[in-house]
Amino acid sequence: MQRTLRSLALASLPLLTALSASAFAVPEGKTECIAPAKPGGGWDFTCRSVARTLQELDLIPAGMQTINIAGASGGVAFSHVLAKRQGDEDTIVAASTATTTRLAQRRYAQGSADQVRWAAALGADYGIIAVAEDAPYATFTELLDALAQDPGSVSFSGGDVAGGFDHLKVLMSAREAGIEKLRDIKYLAFDSGSVAITQLLGGHIDAFTGDLSEALGFVESGDLRLLAVFSEERLPGEFSDIPTAREQGIDVIAPNWRGFYLPGGVSDASYQWWVDKFETLYASEEWKDVMQQNGLLPFHKSGDAMTQFVDQQVQDIRELSDTLGLVK
């Protein structure tokens, strides 16, 4: 009898160990959000707005600090996570379509989508083309007409590297407009959308390609004029006066989802803990207010569905980039 009880106790040890590990495989103190760009860009906005709302809703045990690791359109942060943050259950990393674009184009050194754990998307930020308020282009059509006459006559700035999603928006639009010499179009990359816009307002660049959340403050201050938004139809509410590219004859849709991945090696319990927190966050009225104030539209995937979505998007963008000659 004693031997039987001892055998049962030994057999239960792996289960008890797993349960114990699961119980403590969640953040217990301060957490960090890595924004793969300088302050002021879309990833920085994603980290800071989510951190603030998670704290307001008491969904995390303590404060969340935003850590800016800029470079290579998220590549420096991705490499940092692979090298320094494996299994770190207190860290989340802001991501977007720009992230999957660079992974699709094999621009993150040896990085691949399966090296991290994709947690959630919490909204979509649609791409835009903007110019300074005193620019000579009143419409997107006029800007594209100038490109058609001379592809090198209009320079674009963006908070993404050459060949990234911001650059792709311009190339897809130019291709739709019948412009063939796509490589002649000038695109200058900066570390964040805010820096790219500052260069535009300084008179060094002709147009900005990015996302609505990056440009919104400059539009409200009267410094920027939006020529087009890459949405299927006009955005709701206060953004309804922004013309779509599609209604101007350019059938390009470019939603930039905003969300997070976790370092590879985190436990299933920790991964599910973060997924559950993001689910609760997305369903909250507080987050709906953040989305409305910043031009984010509903777009939500989490857990396995998010992972499957990322895998498919990487495949789709790789095929498009290959067509445009952008894949190494």
CSV table of C-alpha atoms in Angstrom, one decimal:
chain,number,residue,atom,x,y,z
A,1,MET,CA,0.0,0.0,0.0
A,2,GLN,CA,2.8,2.4,0.9
A,3,ARG,CA,4.6,1.6,-2.3
A,4,THR,CA,1.4,2.3,-4.3
A,5,LEU,CA,0.9,5.7,-2.5
A,6,ARG,CA,4.6,6.6,-3.1
A,7,SER,CA,4.3,5.7,-6.8
A,8,LEU,CA,1.2,7.9,-7.1
A,9,ALA,CA,2.9,10.8,-5.4
A,10,LEU,CA,5.9,10.5,-7.7
A,11,ALA,CA,3.7,10.3,-10.7
A,12,SER,CA,1.9,13.5,-9.7
A,13,LEU,CA,5.1,15.5,-9.4
A,14,PRO,CA,5.3,16.6,-13.1
A,15,LEU,CA,1.7,17.8,-12.9
A,16,LEU,CA,2.3,19.7,-9.7
A,17,THR,CA,5.4,21.2,-11.1
A,18,ALA,CA,3.6,22.3,-14.2
A,19,LEU,CA,0.8,23.8,-12.2
A,20,SER,CA,3.2,25.6,-10.0
A,21,ALA,CA,5.1,27.0,-13.0
A,22,SER,CA,1.8,28.1,-14.5
A,23,ALA,CA,0.8,29.9,-11.4
A,24,PHE,CA,3.9,32.1,-11.4
A,25,ALA,CA,4.3,32.4,-15.2
A,26,VAL,CA,2.7,35.8,-15.3
A,27,PRO,CA,4.1,39.3,-14.6
A,28,GLU,CA,4.2,40.2,-10.9
A,29,GLY,CA,5.7,43.7,-11.0
A,30,LYS,CA,6.5,46.4,-13.5
A,31,THR,CA,6.2,45.5,-17.2
A,32,GLU,CA,7.8,46.9,-20.3
A,33,CYS,CA,6.6,47.7,-23.8
A,34,ILE,CA,9.3,47.9,-26.5
A,35,ALA,CA,8.5,50.5,-29.2
A,36,PRO,CA,10.8,49.8,-32.1
A,37,ALA,CA,11.1,53.5,-33.1
A,38,LYS,CA,11.9,56.9,-31.6
A,39,PRO,CA,9.2,58.7,-29.6
A,40,GLY,CA,6.4,60.2,-31.8
A,41,GLY,CA,5.8,57.4,-34.2
A,42,GLY,CA,3.1,54.8,-34.6
A,43,TRP,CA,4.8,52.1,-32.5
A,44,ASP,CA,5.5,54.6,-29.8
A,45,PHE,CA,1.8,55.6,-29.8
A,46,THR,CA,0.8,51.9,-29.6
A,47,CYS,CA,3.0,51.3,-26.6
A,48,ARG,CA,2.1,54.4,-24.7
A,49,SER,CA,-1.7,54.3,-25.3
A,50,VAL,CA,-2.0,50.6,-24.4
A,51,ALA,CA,0.2,51.0,-21.3
A,52,ARG,CA,-1.9,53.9,-20.1
A,53,THR,CA,-5.2,52.0,-20.7
A,54,LEU,CA,-4.0,48.8,-19.2
A,55,GLN,CA,-3.0,50.7,-16.0
A,56,GLU,CA,-6.3,52.6,-15.9
A,57,LEU,CA,-8.2,49.3,-16.1
A,58,ASP,CA,-6.0,47.7,-13.5
A,59,LEU,CA,-5.2,44.9,-15.9
A,60,ILE,CA,-1.5,44.8,-15.0
A,61,PRO,CA,0.0,44.4,-11.6
A,62,ALA,CA,2.1,47.6,-11.7
A,63,GLY,CA,3.2,50.3,-14.1
A,64,MET,CA,4.3,49.7,-17.7
A,65,GLN,CA,7.4,51.5,-19.1
A,66,THR,CA,7.8,52.3,-22.8
A,67,ILE,CA,11.3,51.5,-24.0
A,68,ASN,CA,12.2,53.0,-27.4
A,69,ILE,CA,14.6,50.8,-29.5
A,70,ALA,CA,14.8,52.4,-32.9
A,71,GLY,CA,16.4,51.2,-36.1
A,72,ALA,CA,15.9,49.2,-39.3
A,73,SER,CA,12.1,49.6,-39.2
A,74,GLY,CA,11.8,47.4,-36.1
A,75,GLY,CA,14.8,45.1,-37.0
A,76,VAL,CA,17.0,46.4,-34.2
A,77,ALA,CA,14.2,45.8,-31.6
A,78,PHE,CA,13.5,42.3,-33.1
A,79,SER,CA,17.2,41.3,-32.9
A,80,HIS,CA,17.3,42.7,-29.3
A,81,VAL,CA,14.3,40.6,-28.3
A,82,LEU,CA,15.8,37.4,-29.9
A,83,ALA,CA,19.2,38.0,-28.2
A,84,LYS,CA,18.2,39.5,-24.8
A,85,ARG,CA,14.5,38.9,-24.0
A,86,GLN,CA,13.9,35.2,-24.8
A,87,GLY,CA,11.4,33.9,-22.2
A,88,ASP,CA,10.9,37.4,-20.7
A,89,GLU,CA,7.3,37.3,-19.6
A,90,ASP,CA,7.3,40.9,-18.5
A,91,THR,CA,7.8,42.3,-22.0
A,92,ILE,CA,5.5,43.1,-24.9
A,93,VAL,CA,6.7,44.5,-28.2
A,94,ALA,CA,4.6,46.8,-30.5
A,95,ALA,CA,4.1,45.6,-34.0
A,96,SER,CA,2.2,46.4,-37.1
A,97,THR,CA,2.0,45.7,-40.8
A,98,ALA,CA,5.4,47.3,-41.1
A,99,THR,CA,6.7,44.4,-39.0
A,100,THR,CA,5.3,41.7,-41.1
A,101,THR,CA,6.4,43.6,-44.3
A,102,ARG,CA,10.1,43.5,-43.2
A,103,LEU,CA,9.8,39.9,-42.1
A,104,ALA,CA,8.3,39.0,-45.5
A,105,GLN,CA,11.1,40.8,-47.2
A,106,ARG,CA,13.7,39.0,-45.1
A,107,ARG,CA,15.1,42.3,-43.8
A,108,TYR,CA,15.4,41.4,-40.2
A,109,ALA,CA,18.8,39.6,-40.6
A,110,GLN,CA,17.9,36.0,-40.0
A,111,GLY,CA,14.6,36.8,-38.3
A,112,SER,CA,11.4,35.0,-39.0
A,113,ALA,CA,7.8,35.3,-37.8
A,114,ASP,CA,8.0,32.0,-35.9
A,115,GLN,CA,10.8,33.2,-33.6
A,116,VAL,CA,8.3,35.3,-31.5
A,117,ARG,CA,4.8,34.8,-30.2
A,118,TRP,CA,2.1,36.9,-31.8
A,119,ALA,CA,-0.4,38.0,-29.2
A,120,ALA,CA,-3.0,40.4,-30.6
A,121,ALA,CA,-4.0,43.2,-33.0
A,122,LEU,CA,-6.0,46.0,-31.3
A,123,GLY,CA,-7.1,48.2,-34.2
A,124,ALA,CA,-6.2,49.3,-37.7
A,125,ASP,CA,-4.5,52.6,-38.6
A,126,TYR,CA,-5.1,53.4,-42.3
A,127,GLY,CA,-2.3,54.7,-44.5
A,128,ILE,CA,-2.4,58.3,-45.8
A,129,ILE,CA,-0.5,60.6,-48.1
A,130,ALA,CA,-0.1,64.1,-46.9
A,131,VAL,CA,1.6,67.3,-47.9
A,132,ALA,CA,2.4,70.6,-46.3
A,133,GLU,CA,-0.5,73.0,-46.1
A,134,ASP,CA,1.1,75.4,-48.6
A,135,ALA,CA,2.1,72.6,-51.1
A,136,PRO,CA,1.2,73.0,-54.7
A,137,TYR,CA,-0.8,69.7,-54.8
A,138,ALA,CA,-4.5,70.1,-53.9
A,139,THR,CA,-5.4,66.4,-54.6
A,140,PHE,CA,-3.7,63.0,-54.8
A,141,THR,CA,-4.4,63.0,-58.5
A,142,GLU,CA,-2.4,66.1,-59.0
A,143,LEU,CA,0.5,64.6,-57.1
A,144,LEU,CA,0.4,61.4,-59.1
A,145,ASP,CA,0.2,63.5,-62.4
A,146,ALA,CA,3.5,65.2,-61.4
A,147,LEU,CA,5.0,61.7,-60.8
A,148,ALA,CA,3.8,60.5,-64.2
A,149,GLN,CA,5.5,63.4,-65.9
A,150,ASP,CA,8.7,62.9,-63.9
A,151,PRO,CA,8.9,60.1,-61.3
A,152,GLY,CA,11.8,61.9,-59.6
A,153,SER,CA,10.0,65.2,-59.3
A,154,VAL,CA,8.3,64.4,-56.0
A,155,SER,CA,10.1,63.1,-52.9
A,156,PHE,CA,8.4,61.2,-50.1
A,157,SER,CA,9.3,60.8,-46.5
A,158,GLY,CA,8.2,58.0,-44.1
A,159,GLY,CA,9.0,56.5,-40.7
A,160,ASP,CA,9.9,53.2,-42.4
A,161,VAL,CA,12.9,51.9,-44.2
A,162,ALA,CA,13.1,51.9,-48.0
A,163,GLY,CA,10.9,49.0,-49.3
A,164,GLY,CA,8.8,49.0,-46.1
A,165,PHE,CA,5.1,49.3,-45.8
A,166,ASP,CA,5.1,53.2,-46.0
A,167,HIS,CA,7.2,52.9,-49.2
A,168,LEU,CA,5.0,50.2,-50.6
A,169,LYS,CA,1.9,52.5,-50.4
A,170,VAL,CA,3.6,54.9,-52.7
A,171,LEU,CA,4.8,52.2,-55.1
A,172,MET,CA,1.4,50.5,-55.3
A,173,SER,CA,-0.3,53.8,-55.9
A,174,ALA,CA,2.1,54.8,-58.7
A,175,ARG,CA,1.7,51.4,-60.3
A,176,GLU,CA,-2.1,51.9,-60.2
A,177,ALA,CA,-1.6,55.3,-61.9
A,178,GLY,CA,0.3,53.6,-64.7
A,179,ILE,CA,3.8,54.9,-63.7
A,180,GLU,CA,6.4,52.4,-64.9
A,181,LYS,CA,9.7,53.8,-63.6
A,182,LEU,CA,8.9,53.0,-59.9
A,183,ARG,CA,12.6,52.9,-59.0
A,184,ASP,CA,13.0,56.5,-59.9
A,185,ILE,CA,10.5,57.6,-57.2
A,186,LYS,CA,12.4,59.2,-54.3
A,187,TYR,CA,11.7,57.9,-50.8
A,188,LEU,CA,13.7,59.0,-47.7
A,189,ALA,CA,13.4,56.9,-44.6
A,190,PHE,CA,13.4,58.2,-41.1
A,191,ASP,CA,13.3,56.7,-37.6
A,192,SER,CA,9.7,57.7,-36.9
A,193,GLY,CA,6.7,59.3,-38.6
A,194,SER,CA,7.1,62.5,-36.6
A,195,VAL,CA,10.7,62.9,-37.8
A,196,ALA,CA,9.6,62.3,-41.4
A,197,ILE,CA,6.8,64.9,-41.0
A,198,THR,CA,9.2,67.4,-39.5
A,199,GLN,CA,11.5,67.0,-42.6
A,200,LEU,CA,8.5,67.6,-44.8
A,201,LEU,CA,7.5,70.8,-42.9
A,202,GLY,CA,11.1,72.0,-43.0
A,203,GLY,CA,10.8,72.1,-46.8
A,204,HIS,CA,13.2,69.2,-47.4
A,205,ILE,CA,10.6,66.7,-48.7
A,206,ASP,CA,7.5,67.1,-50.9
A,207,ALA,CA,5.1,64.5,-49.4
A,208,PHE,CA,4.6,62.2,-46.4
A,209,THR,CA,3.5,58.6,-46.5
A,210,GLY,CA,2.5,57.1,-43.2
A,211,ASP,CA,-0.5,56.4,-41.1
A,212,LEU,CA,-3.3,58.6,-39.8
A,213,SER,CA,-2.3,58.4,-36.2
A,214,GLU,CA,1.1,59.8,-37.0
A,215,ALA,CA,-0.2,62.8,-39.0
A,216,LEU,CA,-3.3,63.6,-36.9
A,217,GLY,CA,-1.7,66.2,-34.6
A,218,PHE,CA,0.0,68.0,-37.5
A,219,VAL,CA,-3.3,68.1,-39.4
A,220,GLU,CA,-5.1,69.5,-36.4
A,221,SER,CA,-2.5,72.2,-36.0
A,222,GLY,CA,-3.0,73.2,-39.7
A,223,ASP,CA,0.5,72.2,-40.8
A,224,LEU,CA,-0.5,69.2,-42.9
A,225,ARG,CA,-3.1,68.6,-45.6
A,226,LEU,CA,-4.2,65.0,-46.2
A,227,LEU,CA,-4.6,64.1,-49.9
A,228,ALA,CA,-5.8,60.5,-49.5
A,229,VAL,CA,-6.5,57.7,-47.1
A,230,PHE,CA,-6.0,54.1,-48.1
A,231,SER,CA,-9.3,52.8,-46.8
A,232,GLU,CA,-12.1,51.0,-48.6
A,233,GLU,CA,-14.5,53.9,-47.9
A,234,ARG,CA,-14.3,57.1,-46.1
A,235,LEU,CA,-13.5,56.9,-42.4
A,236,PRO,CA,-16.3,57.8,-39.9
A,237,GLY,CA,-16.9,60.9,-37.9
A,238,GLU,CA,-14.4,63.7,-37.9
A,239,PHE,CA,-12.3,61.9,-40.6
A,240,SER,CA,-15.1,61.7,-43.1
A,241,ASP,CA,-13.8,64.7,-45.1
A,242,ILE,CA,-10.5,62.8,-46.1
A,243,PRO,CA,-10.9,61.5,-49.6
A,244,THR,CA,-9.9,57.9,-50.2
A,245,ALA,CA,-7.3,56.9,-52.8
A,246,ARG,CA,-10.0,54.6,-54.3
A,247,GLU,CA,-12.4,57.4,-55.1
A,248,GLN,CA,-9.6,59.3,-56.8
A,249,GLY,CA,-9.1,56.3,-59.2
A,250,ILE,CA,-6.3,54.5,-57.2
A,251,ASP,CA,-7.6,51.2,-56.0
A,252,VAL,CA,-5.1,50.7,-53.1
A,253,ILE,CA,-6.2,49.6,-49.6
A,254,ALA,CA,-3.5,49.8,-46.9
A,255,PRO,CA,-4.7,49.1,-43.3
A,256,ASN,CA,-1.8,49.1,-40.8
A,257,TRP,CA,-2.9,46.9,-37.9
A,258,ARG,CA,-1.5,47.7,-34.5
A,259,GLY,CA,-0.7,45.1,-32.0
A,260,PHE,CA,1.9,43.1,-30.1
A,261,TYR,CA,4.2,40.1,-30.1
A,262,LEU,CA,5.9,38.5,-27.1
A,263,PRO,CA,9.4,37.2,-26.9
A,264,GLY,CA,9.9,33.6,-28.0
A,265,GLY,CA,10.2,31.1,-25.2
A,266,VAL,CA,7.5,32.6,-22.9
A,267,SER,CA,5.4,29.9,-21.3
A,268,ASP,CA,1.9,29.1,-22.6
A,269,ALA,CA,0.5,30.3,-19.3
A,270,SER,CA,2.1,33.7,-19.7
A,271,TYR,CA,1.2,33.9,-23.4
A,272,GLN,CA,-2.5,33.2,-22.6
A,273,TRP,CA,-2.4,35.7,-19.7
A,274,TRP,CA,-1.4,38.5,-22.1
A,275,VAL,CA,-3.9,37.4,-24.7
A,276,ASP,CA,-6.7,37.5,-22.1
A,277,LYS,CA,-5.6,41.0,-21.0
A,278,PHE,CA,-5.6,42.3,-24.6
A,279,GLU,CA,-9.1,40.7,-25.1
A,280,THR,CA,-10.4,42.6,-22.1
A,281,LEU,CA,-8.6,45.8,-23.2
A,282,TYR,CA,-10.1,45.7,-26.7
A,283,ALA,CA,-13.6,45.2,-25.4
A,284,SER,CA,-13.4,48.1,-23.0
A,285,GLU,CA,-15.1,51.5,-23.5
A,286,GLU,CA,-11.8,53.2,-22.6
A,287,TRP,CA,-10.0,51.6,-25.5
A,288,LYS,CA,-12.8,52.4,-27.9
A,289,ASP,CA,-12.4,56.0,-26.9
A,290,VAL,CA,-8.6,55.8,-27.6
A,291,MET,CA,-9.4,54.3,-31.0
A,292,GLN,CA,-11.9,57.0,-31.9
A,293,GLN,CA,-9.7,59.8,-30.8
A,294,ASN,CA,-6.8,58.5,-32.9
A,295,GLY,CA,-8.4,57.4,-36.1
A,296,LEU,CA,-8.1,53.6,-35.4
A,297,LEU,CA,-10.8,51.4,-36.9
A,298,PRO,CA,-12.0,48.1,-35.5
A,299,PHE,CA,-9.6,45.2,-36.2
A,300,HIS,CA,-9.0,42.5,-33.6
A,301,LYS,CA,-7.3,39.1,-33.7
A,302,SER,CA,-5.6,37.3,-30.8
A,303,GLY,CA,-3.9,34.1,-29.9
A,304,ASP,CA,-3.9,31.4,-32.6
A,305,ALA,CA,-6.0,33.5,-34.9
A,306,MET,CA,-3.4,36.3,-34.7
A,307,THR,CA,-0.6,33.9,-35.5
A,308,GLN,CA,-2.4,32.5,-38.5
A,309,PHE,CA,-3.2,36.0,-39.7
A,310,VAL,CA,0.5,37.0,-39.4
A,311,ASP,CA,1.7,33.9,-41.3
A,312,GLN,CA,-0.7,34.6,-44.1
A,313,GLN,CA,0.2,38.3,-44.3
A,314,VAL,CA,3.9,37.5,-44.5
A,315,GLN,CA,3.2,35.2,-47.4
A,316,ASP,CA,1.0,37.8,-49.2
A,317,ILE,CA,3.4,40.6,-48.8
A,318,ARG,CA,6.4,38.5,-49.9
A,319,GLU,CA,4.5,37.7,-53.1
A,320,LEU,CA,3.7,41.4,-53.7
A,321,SER,CA,7.3,42.5,-52.8
A,322,ASP,CA,8.7,39.9,-55.2
A,323,THR,CA,6.5,41.4,-58.0
A,324,LEU,CA,7.9,44.8,-57.2
A,325,GLY,CA,11.5,43.5,-57.0
A,326,LEU,CA,11.8,44.3,-53.3
A,327,VAL,CA,12.6,40.8,-51.9
A,328,LYS,CA,16.2,39.8,-51.3
